[in-house]
């Protein structure tokens, strides 16, 4: 018996000394201590021994078992450590290699202008409202005092899905939606894309963007409109810029005005950009027509309001001196990368 134990002891020792990987340690463990292992077989065979021999042999087997378990544990820790070292050596990072530069894009000039417009108006207490680009005739025209067959619809021909559903021609339908869903005081701007059946040229595109504004409260006057737009123009183009109101017509405002700002390029002296006038038109505005208030559920004897619609491409091109609207949509990186510090 002692011989057999010595044999097992030596063979395990030899196998452990030769073991090269932590996986083979497990094989050794199974071959000795597993259910069908050599030492387990010895324990199973103890029944054949005499009662006097049994405890002595049992003690020896258990002592060997404890010894082997200790070896297995140490060897496996040793191998695991060695394997970790090998892995670390193989994975060495050379932190002196120059990194690959991540190409940074920059904001599109239209987005930059829109962000600026939003920050100017939110600074004056406006909140931002949104509406759908696929719009109902009711909101795009009817509730804005443009009933079916009104001649002013001609200037805003658009893309129709059917008689009542169209691509919105302006952001003004958001006015109607807001008045129907909120009670005064109302102070919103609504930026977004709009659509018209226009041919593409330097100043027209079938898709463009506007930013609508609407203020409704008791006692709102044309003076409030003028003050708001003057502040906006100064914040956007700088000190010394003011606005000029020219009488105009929009069915949804009465009175209505086309609003010009001082030409930022010549500071009003007159140049090629402003065609010698010193002024540049950037938006339409007016006092909300009482008919519109009434149709949208607001009492026109109690409340008044003003509204305006800014053309964002126009404002952008004036701000950055871009001569052709198409440049904003063509996505030519040579053009776009001029608007930021980062590389495109
Ligand atoms: N919706 C007009 C357009 O697209 C612009 C406009 C003019 C909006 C006057 C307004 C406004 O809210 O009061 O031509």
Coordinates of C-alpha atoms and ligand atoms in Angstrom, one line a residue:
X1 CA 0.0 0.0 0.0
X2 CA 2.8 2.4 1.0
X3 CA 4.4 1.6 -2.3
X4 CA 1.3 2.4 -4.2
X5 CA 1.0 5.7 -2.4
X6 CA 4.7 6.5 -3.2
X7 CA 4.1 5.7 -6.8
X8 CA 1.1 8.0 -7.0
X9 CA 3.0 10.7 -5.2
X10 CA 6.0 10.5 -7.5
X11 CA 4.0 10.3 -10.7
X12 CA 1.9 13.3 -9.7
X13 CA 5.0 15.2 -8.8
X14 CA 6.6 14.4 -12.2
X15 CA 3.4 15.3 -14.1
X16 CA 3.2 18.6 -12.2
X17 CA 6.8 19.5 -12.9
X18 CA 6.2 18.8 -16.6
X19 CA 2.9 20.7 -16.8
X20 CA 3.1 23.7 -19.0
X21 CA -0.4 25.3 -18.8
X22 CA -3.1 25.8 -16.2
X23 CA -5.4 23.6 -18.2
X24 CA -3.2 20.6 -17.8
X25 CA -3.3 21.1 -14.0
X26 CA -7.0 20.3 -14.0
X27 CA -6.3 17.1 -16.0
X28 CA -3.8 16.0 -13.4
X29 CA -6.3 16.8 -10.6
X30 CA -9.0 14.7 -12.2
X31 CA -6.6 11.8 -12.9
X32 CA -5.7 11.5 -9.1
X33 CA -8.5 13.1 -7.1
X34 CA -11.4 12.8 -9.5
X35 CA -14.3 10.3 -9.2
X36 CA -12.2 7.8 -11.2
X37 CA -8.9 9.0 -10.0
X38 CA -6.1 6.8 -8.7
X39 CA -6.3 8.0 -5.1
X40 CA -10.1 7.8 -5.1
X41 CA -9.8 4.2 -6.3
X42 CA -7.5 3.5 -3.4
X43 CA -10.0 4.9 -0.9
X44 CA -12.8 2.8 -2.5
X45 CA -10.7 -0.3 -2.1
X46 CA -10.3 0.2 1.6
X47 CA -13.2 -2.1 2.3
X48 CA -10.9 -5.0 1.5
X49 CA -8.5 -4.1 4.3
X50 CA -8.6 -5.4 7.9
X51 CA -10.3 -3.1 10.5
X52 CA -6.9 -2.4 12.1
X53 CA -5.3 -1.4 8.8
X54 CA -8.2 0.8 7.7
X55 CA -7.6 3.9 9.9
X56 CA -3.8 3.8 9.3
X57 CA -4.2 3.6 5.5
X58 CA -7.0 6.1 5.6
X59 CA -4.8 8.6 7.3
X60 CA -2.0 8.1 4.8
X61 CA -4.3 8.4 1.8
X62 CA -5.8 11.6 3.3
X63 CA -2.3 13.0 4.1
X64 CA -1.3 12.4 0.5
X65 CA -4.5 13.9 -0.8
X66 CA -3.9 17.1 1.2
X67 CA -0.3 17.2 0.0
X68 CA -1.3 16.8 -3.7
X69 CA -4.1 19.4 -3.3
X70 CA -1.5 21.9 -2.0
X71 CA 0.8 21.2 -4.9
X72 CA -2.0 21.6 -7.4
X73 CA -3.0 24.9 -5.9
X74 CA 0.5 26.3 -5.9
X75 CA 1.4 25.1 -9.4
X76 CA -1.8 26.5 -10.8
X77 CA -1.2 29.9 -9.2
X78 CA 2.3 29.8 -10.5
X79 CA 1.2 29.0 -14.0
X80 CA -1.6 31.6 -14.0
X81 CA 0.9 34.2 -13.0
X82 CA 3.3 33.1 -15.7
X83 CA 0.5 33.2 -18.3
X84 CA -0.5 36.7 -17.2
X85 CA 3.1 37.9 -17.5
X86 CA 3.3 36.4 -21.0
X87 CA 0.1 38.1 -22.0
X88 CA 1.2 41.5 -20.6
X89 CA 4.5 41.2 -22.5
X90 CA 2.7 40.4 -25.7
X91 CA 0.2 43.3 -25.3
X92 CA 2.7 46.0 -24.6
X93 CA 1.4 49.4 -25.8
X94 CA 3.8 51.9 -27.3
X95 CA 2.4 55.1 -26.0
X96 CA 5.0 57.1 -27.9
X97 CA 3.4 56.3 -31.3
X98 CA 1.5 59.4 -32.5
X99 CA -2.3 59.0 -32.3
X100 CA -4.6 59.2 -35.3
X101 CA -6.3 62.6 -35.4
X102 CA -10.1 62.5 -35.3
X103 CA -11.4 64.7 -38.0
X104 CA -13.7 67.3 -36.4
X105 CA -16.7 68.6 -38.4
X106 CA -18.2 72.0 -37.9
X107 CA -21.7 73.4 -37.6
X108 CA -23.5 74.0 -40.9
X109 CA -23.9 77.8 -41.3
X110 CA -27.7 77.4 -41.4
X111 CA -27.7 75.6 -38.0
X112 CA -25.3 78.2 -36.6
X113 CA -27.7 81.0 -37.6
X114 CA -30.7 79.1 -36.3
X115 CA -29.0 78.5 -32.9
X116 CA -28.2 82.2 -32.7
X117 CA -31.8 83.2 -33.5
X118 CA -33.1 80.8 -31.0
X119 CA -30.8 82.0 -28.3
X120 CA -31.7 85.7 -29.0
X121 CA -35.4 85.1 -28.7
X122 CA -35.2 82.7 -25.7
X123 CA -33.2 85.4 -24.1
X124 CA -36.2 87.7 -24.5
X125 CA -38.5 85.1 -22.9
X126 CA -39.8 83.3 -26.0
X127 CA -40.1 79.5 -25.9
X128 CA -39.7 77.2 -28.9
X129 CA -42.7 75.5 -30.5
X130 CA -42.7 73.0 -33.3
X131 CA -45.2 71.8 -35.8
X132 CA -45.4 69.2 -38.6
X133 CA -44.0 69.7 -42.1
X134 CA -46.8 67.7 -43.6
X135 CA -49.6 70.0 -42.7
X136 CA -53.4 70.3 -43.1
X137 CA -54.8 73.0 -45.4
X138 CA -56.8 74.2 -42.4
X139 CA -53.7 75.3 -40.4
X140 CA -51.5 76.3 -43.3
X141 CA -54.2 78.5 -45.0
X142 CA -57.7 78.5 -43.7
X143 CA -57.2 79.5 -40.1
X144 CA -54.7 82.1 -41.3
X145 CA -57.4 84.0 -43.1
X146 CA -56.6 82.4 -46.5
X147 CA -59.8 80.5 -47.3
X148 CA -60.0 78.1 -50.3
X149 CA -59.6 80.0 -53.6
X150 CA -58.1 83.1 -51.9
X151 CA -55.8 84.8 -54.5
X152 CA -52.9 85.2 -52.0
X153 CA -52.5 81.4 -52.0
X154 CA -51.0 81.8 -55.5
X155 CA -47.8 83.1 -54.1
X156 CA -47.4 80.0 -51.9
X157 CA -48.0 77.1 -54.3
X158 CA -46.8 73.9 -52.8
X159 CA -46.8 70.1 -53.0
X160 CA -50.2 68.5 -52.2
X161 CA -50.8 64.9 -51.0
X162 CA -54.5 65.4 -51.5
X163 CA -56.9 68.4 -51.4
X164 CA -56.4 68.8 -47.6
X165 CA -52.9 67.7 -46.9
X166 CA -49.8 69.5 -48.1
X167 CA -46.2 70.4 -47.4
X168 CA -46.4 73.5 -45.3
X169 CA -45.5 76.7 -47.2
X170 CA -44.5 78.7 -44.1
X171 CA -44.1 78.2 -40.3
X172 CA -47.2 80.3 -39.7
X173 CA -49.5 77.2 -39.2
X174 CA -47.7 76.8 -35.9
X175 CA -49.3 80.1 -34.8
X176 CA -52.8 78.6 -35.4
X177 CA -51.9 75.4 -33.6
X178 CA -50.4 77.2 -30.7
X179 CA -53.4 79.6 -30.3
X180 CA -55.8 76.7 -30.4
X181 CA -53.9 74.8 -27.7
X182 CA -52.6 77.5 -25.3
X183 CA -54.2 80.4 -23.5
X184 CA -52.6 83.9 -23.7
X185 CA -50.1 85.2 -22.8
X186 CA -48.3 83.4 -25.7
X187 CA -44.7 84.1 -26.6
X188 CA -43.2 81.5 -29.0
X189 CA -40.9 81.2 -31.9
X190 CA -41.2 78.3 -34.3
X191 CA -38.2 77.4 -36.5
X192 CA -38.5 74.8 -39.2
X193 CA -38.4 73.7 -42.8
X194 CA -41.0 74.9 -45.3
X195 CA -41.7 74.0 -48.9
X196 CA -42.9 75.7 -52.1
X197 CA -43.2 74.7 -55.8
X198 CA -40.3 77.1 -56.7
X199 CA -37.6 76.5 -59.3
X200 CA -34.1 76.4 -57.8
X201 CA -32.0 79.6 -58.4
X202 CA -29.6 81.8 -56.4
X203 CA -32.5 83.1 -54.2
X204 CA -35.1 80.3 -54.4
X205 CA -35.3 76.7 -53.4
X206 CA -38.3 74.3 -53.1
X207 CA -37.1 73.6 -49.5
X208 CA -36.0 76.4 -47.2
X209 CA -36.3 77.4 -43.5
X210 CA -38.2 80.0 -41.6
X211 CA -38.5 81.0 -38.0
X212 CA -41.9 82.2 -37.0
X213 CA -42.6 84.4 -34.0
X214 CA -45.9 85.0 -32.2
X215 CA -46.8 87.1 -29.1
X216 CA -50.3 87.4 -27.8
X217 CA -51.4 89.2 -24.7
X218 CA -53.5 92.1 -23.4
X219 CA -52.3 95.5 -24.7
X220 CA -49.6 94.3 -27.3
X221 CA -48.9 97.0 -29.8
X222 CA -46.9 97.6 -33.0
X223 CA -44.4 99.3 -30.7
X224 CA -43.7 96.0 -29.0
X225 CA -43.1 94.4 -32.4
X226 CA -40.7 97.2 -33.5
X227 CA -38.8 97.0 -30.2
X228 CA -38.5 93.2 -30.3
X229 CA -37.3 93.2 -33.9
X230 CA -34.8 96.0 -33.3
X231 CA -33.4 94.1 -30.4
X232 CA -33.2 91.0 -32.6
X233 CA -31.4 92.8 -35.4
X234 CA -28.9 94.4 -33.1
X235 CA -28.1 91.1 -31.3
X236 CA -27.7 89.3 -34.7
X237 CA -25.7 91.9 -36.7
X238 CA -24.2 94.1 -34.1
X239 CA -24.6 97.7 -32.7
X240 CA -25.7 100.4 -35.2
X241 CA -28.2 98.1 -36.9
X242 CA -31.9 99.0 -36.9
X243 CA -35.1 98.0 -38.7
X244 CA -37.3 99.7 -41.2
X245 CA -41.0 98.8 -41.6
X246 CA -42.5 99.1 -45.1
X247 CA -46.3 98.6 -45.5
X248 CA -47.2 95.3 -47.0
X249 CA -50.0 92.7 -47.1
X250 CA -50.4 89.3 -45.4
X251 CA -53.9 87.9 -44.9
X252 CA -53.0 86.9 -41.3
X253 CA -51.8 90.3 -40.1
X254 CA -53.3 93.8 -40.1
X255 CA -51.5 96.0 -40.5
X256 CA -48.6 94.1 -42.2
X257 CA -45.0 95.1 -42.9
X258 CA -42.0 93.9 -44.8
X259 CA -39.1 94.5 -42.4
X260 CA -35.6 95.6 -43.5
X261 CA -32.5 95.7 -41.5
X262 CA -29.6 98.1 -42.0
X263 CA -27.2 96.6 -44.5
X264 CA -24.4 95.1 -42.3
X265 CA -21.9 95.2 -45.1
X266 CA -22.0 99.0 -45.6
X267 CA -23.7 100.0 -42.3
X268 CA -26.5 101.7 -44.3
X269 CA -24.3 103.7 -46.6
X270 CA -25.4 101.8 -49.7
X271 CA -23.4 99.1 -51.5
X272 CA -23.6 96.3 -54.1
X273 CA -25.2 93.9 -51.6
X274 CA -28.0 96.2 -50.6
X275 CA -28.3 97.5 -54.2
X276 CA -27.4 101.0 -53.0
X277 CA -30.4 101.3 -50.6
X278 CA -28.6 100.7 -47.3
X279 CA -31.4 98.3 -46.3
X280 CA -32.0 94.5 -46.7
X281 CA -35.3 92.8 -46.3
X282 CA -35.2 89.8 -43.9
X283 CA -38.7 89.2 -42.7
X284 CA -42.5 89.7 -42.8
X285 CA -44.4 90.8 -39.8
X286 CA -47.6 92.5 -38.5
X287 CA -50.3 92.7 -35.9
X288 CA -52.3 89.4 -35.8
X289 CA -55.5 89.9 -37.8
X290 CA -58.5 89.8 -35.4
X291 CA -60.2 87.3 -37.7
X292 CA -57.3 84.9 -37.1
X293 CA -57.5 85.4 -33.3
X294 CA -61.2 84.7 -33.4
X295 CA -60.9 81.6 -35.6
X296 CA -58.3 80.3 -33.2
X297 CA -60.5 80.8 -30.2
X298 CA -58.9 84.0 -28.7
X299 CA -61.1 87.0 -27.9
X300 CA -60.0 89.8 -30.2
X301 CA -61.7 92.4 -28.0
X302 CA -59.5 91.5 -25.1
X303 CA -56.2 90.4 -26.7
X304 CA -53.9 91.7 -29.4
X305 CA -50.7 90.2 -30.8
X306 CA -47.9 90.5 -33.2
X307 CA -46.3 87.9 -35.5
X308 CA -43.3 87.7 -37.8
X309 CA -41.7 85.2 -40.1
X310 CA -37.9 85.2 -40.7
X311 CA -36.2 83.7 -43.7
X312 CA -33.3 81.8 -42.2
X313 CA -31.3 81.2 -45.5
X314 CA -31.5 85.0 -46.2
X315 CA -30.3 85.9 -42.7
X316 CA -27.5 83.4 -43.0
X317 CA -26.3 84.5 -46.4
X318 CA -26.3 88.2 -45.2
X319 CA -24.4 87.3 -42.1
X320 CA -21.7 85.3 -43.9
X321 CA -21.7 87.1 -47.2
X322 CA -22.8 84.1 -49.2
X323 CA -23.9 85.1 -52.7
X324 CA -26.0 82.0 -53.7
X325 CA -28.5 80.1 -51.7
X326 CA -27.6 76.8 -53.5
X327 CA -24.3 76.8 -51.7
X328 CA -26.2 76.1 -48.4
X329 CA -27.7 72.9 -49.8
X330 CA -25.0 71.4 -52.0
X331 CA -22.9 70.0 -49.1
X332 CA -19.6 70.9 -50.8
X333 CA -17.0 70.5 -48.1
X334 CA -14.8 73.2 -49.6
X335 CA -17.7 75.6 -48.8
X336 CA -18.8 74.2 -45.5
X337 CA -15.4 73.8 -43.9
X338 CA -14.9 77.6 -44.1
X339 CA -17.4 78.0 -41.3
X340 CA -15.6 76.4 -38.4
X341 CA -12.3 76.1 -36.7
X342 CA -12.4 72.3 -36.9
X343 CA -11.6 70.4 -40.1
X344 CA -14.4 68.7 -42.0
Ligands
LIG1 N1 -45.6 83.5 -43.5 C1 -45.1 84.6 -44.3 C2 -44.3 84.0 -45.5 O1 -44.0 82.9 -45.5 C3 -44.1 85.3 -43.4 C4 -44.8 86.1 -42.4 C5 -45.2 87.3 -42.5 C6 -45.1 85.4 -41.1 C7 -45.9 88.0 -41.6 C8 -45.7 86.1 -40.2 C9 -46.2 87.4 -40.4 O2 -46.0 85.6 -39.0 O3 -46.8 88.1 -39.4 O4 -44.2 84.7 -46.4

